[in-house]
mmCIF file of C-alpha atoms in Angstrom:
data_model
loop_
_atom_site.group_PDB
_atom_site.id
_atom_site.type_symbol
_atom_site.label_atom_id
_atom_site.label_comp_id
_atom_site.label_asym_id
_atom_site.label_seq_id
_atom_site.Cartn_x
_atom_site.Cartn_y
_atom_site.Cartn_z
ATOM 1 C CA MET A 1 -34.046 248.486 198.343
ATOM 2 C CA SER A 2 -31.733 247.109 195.638
ATOM 3 C CA VAL A 3 -28.227 248.504 195.198
ATOM 4 C CA GLN A 4 -29.233 249.957 191.829
ATOM 5 C CA GLN A 5 -32.062 251.895 193.504
ATOM 6 C CA GLN A 6 -29.534 253.383 195.921
ATOM 7 C CA LEU A 7 -27.268 254.756 193.169
ATOM 8 C CA ASP A 8 -27.260 258.384 192.141
ATOM 9 C CA PRO A 9 -29.020 258.366 188.722
ATOM 10 C CA ILE A 10 -25.963 259.602 186.804
ATOM 11 C CA VAL A 11 -23.762 257.015 188.538
ATOM 12 C CA GLN A 12 -26.295 254.365 187.495
ATOM 13 C CA GLU A 13 -25.997 255.627 183.913
ATOM 14 C CA PHE A 14 -22.165 255.408 184.179
ATOM 15 C CA VAL A 15 -22.411 251.785 185.359
ATOM 16 C CA ASP A 16 -24.988 250.880 182.710
ATOM 17 C CA ALA A 17 -22.910 252.434 179.903
ATOM 18 C CA LEU A 18 -19.742 250.711 181.149
ATOM 19 C CA ASN A 19 -21.496 247.337 181.354
ATOM 20 C CA ALA A 20 -22.945 247.813 177.857
ATOM 21 C CA ASN A 21 -19.448 248.648 176.538
ATOM 22 C CA ASP A 22 -21.071 251.756 175.014
ATOM 23 C CA ARG A 23 -18.290 254.327 174.624
ATOM 24 C CA ASP A 24 -20.535 257.178 173.413
ATOM 25 C CA ARG A 25 -23.089 256.669 176.162
ATOM 26 C CA PHE A 26 -20.293 256.393 178.730
ATOM 27 C CA HIS A 27 -18.648 259.654 177.685
ATOM 28 C CA SER A 28 -22.019 261.433 177.590
ATOM 29 C CA VAL A 29 -22.281 261.117 181.404
ATOM 30 C CA LEU A 30 -18.886 262.772 181.956
ATOM 31 C CA THR A 31 -18.161 266.491 181.990
ATOM 32 C CA GLU A 32 -15.794 267.693 179.268
ATOM 33 C CA ASP A 33 -13.088 268.250 181.876
ATOM 34 C CA ALA A 34 -13.662 265.006 183.826
ATOM 35 C CA THR A 35 -10.704 263.612 185.753
ATOM 36 C CA MET A 36 -10.005 260.275 187.381
ATOM 37 C CA SER A 37 -7.542 258.289 189.443
ATOM 38 C CA ASP A 38 -6.785 254.582 189.696
ATOM 39 C CA ASP A 39 -5.241 253.312 192.938
ATOM 40 C CA GLY A 40 -4.431 256.923 193.865
ATOM 41 C CA VAL A 41 -2.598 257.702 190.604
ATOM 42 C CA GLU A 42 -4.033 260.370 188.300
ATOM 43 C CA ARG A 43 -4.863 258.917 184.877
ATOM 44 C CA ASP A 44 -6.008 260.275 181.538
ATOM 45 C CA VAL A 45 -9.712 259.419 181.358
ATOM 46 C CA GLU A 46 -9.718 258.578 177.629
ATOM 47 C CA GLN A 47 -6.597 256.384 177.755
ATOM 48 C CA TRP A 48 -7.633 254.597 180.949
ATOM 49 C CA THR A 49 -11.186 253.854 179.843
ATOM 50 C CA ASP A 50 -10.002 252.670 176.436
ATOM 51 C CA SER A 51 -7.565 250.218 178.050
ATOM 52 C CA GLU A 52 -9.420 249.168 181.195
ATOM 53 C CA VAL A 53 -13.019 249.271 179.961
ATOM 54 C CA PHE A 54 -13.624 249.270 176.219
ATOM 55 C CA ALA A 55 -10.670 247.318 174.786
ATOM 56 C CA SER A 56 -10.842 244.767 177.612
ATOM 57 C CA ASN A 57 -14.621 244.314 177.944
ATOM 58 C CA GLY A 58 -14.876 245.778 181.445
ATOM 59 C CA ARG A 59 -17.878 244.860 183.605
ATOM 60 C CA MET A 60 -18.953 246.003 187.037
ATOM 61 C CA GLN A 61 -21.181 244.108 189.471
ATOM 62 C CA ILE A 62 -22.092 246.351 192.382
ATOM 63 C CA GLU A 63 -21.940 244.914 195.899
ATOM 64 C CA THR A 64 -22.698 247.932 198.106
ATOM 65 C CA VAL A 65 -23.615 251.587 197.705
ATOM 66 C CA THR A 66 -22.916 254.345 200.255
ATOM 67 C CA ASP A 67 -22.670 258.119 200.630
ATOM 68 C CA GLY A 68 -25.949 258.969 198.945
ATOM 69 C CA GLY A 69 -25.291 256.796 195.916
ATOM 70 C CA ILE A 70 -21.895 258.172 194.873
ATOM 71 C CA GLU A 71 -19.623 255.604 196.486
ATOM 72 C CA LEU A 72 -19.664 251.890 195.818
ATOM 73 C CA LEU A 73 -17.861 248.589 196.114
ATOM 74 C CA ALA A 74 -17.989 246.352 193.081
ATOM 75 C CA ASP A 75 -16.578 243.230 191.546
ATOM 76 C CA TYR A 76 -14.842 244.596 188.443
ATOM 77 C CA THR A 77 -13.878 242.172 185.689
ATOM 78 C CA ASN A 78 -12.056 242.703 182.419
ATOM 79 C CA SER A 79 -10.073 240.531 180.042
ATOM 80 C CA ARG A 80 -6.821 242.272 180.971
ATOM 81 C CA TRP A 81 -6.752 241.715 184.750
ATOM 82 C CA GLY A 82 -9.559 239.264 185.485
ATOM 83 C CA SER A 83 -11.826 239.909 188.457
ATOM 84 C CA MET A 84 -11.074 242.112 191.455
ATOM 85 C CA ARG A 85 -12.943 243.842 194.231
ATOM 86 C CA THR A 86 -12.842 247.576 193.614
ATOM 87 C CA SER A 87 -14.003 250.788 195.244
ATOM 88 C CA TRP A 88 -15.438 253.670 193.253
ATOM 89 C CA ARG A 89 -16.180 257.261 194.284
ATOM 90 C CA PHE A 90 -17.864 259.818 192.035
ATOM 91 C CA THR A 91 -18.093 263.581 192.044
ATOM 92 C CA VAL A 92 -21.255 264.814 190.343
ATOM 93 C CA ARG A 93 -21.447 268.374 188.993
ATOM 94 C CA ASP A 94 -24.346 269.842 187.014
ATOM 95 C CA GLY A 95 -25.885 266.420 186.401
ATOM 96 C CA LYS A 96 -22.703 264.805 185.077
ATOM 97 C CA ILE A 97 -19.683 263.060 186.563
ATOM 98 C CA SER A 98 -16.736 265.435 186.863
ATOM 99 C CA ARG A 99 -14.432 262.971 188.625
ATOM 100 C CA PHE A 100 -14.248 259.313 189.507
ATOM 101 C CA GLU A 101 -11.747 257.508 191.660
ATOM 102 C CA THR A 102 -11.293 253.770 191.603
ATOM 103 C CA GLY A 103 -8.910 251.249 193.070
ATOM 104 C CA GLN A 104 -8.649 247.839 194.584
ATOM 105 C CA ALA A 105 -10.690 247.467 197.731
#
């Protein structure tokens, strides 16, 4: 089974939207009150994604998927920081992502 087949469907949509640099599609998978943290520090979702994803051409290549498809390790690359191994954990509520946590792995 491929790593994509192991992902929760809404997490797959998050990854696909991020990799397509599609801001509208990306935000459509998040709840209105979605929260996030980066390396354990709470961040504003809109500001963080603008800086770390959309303005810097962020891309995620998944290495492994665990915990029923809501936790993953990925090689994350953007023009701001280059490439780094990252961990991601998602909280899914009512078919959307209500929280994601990321950081260097």
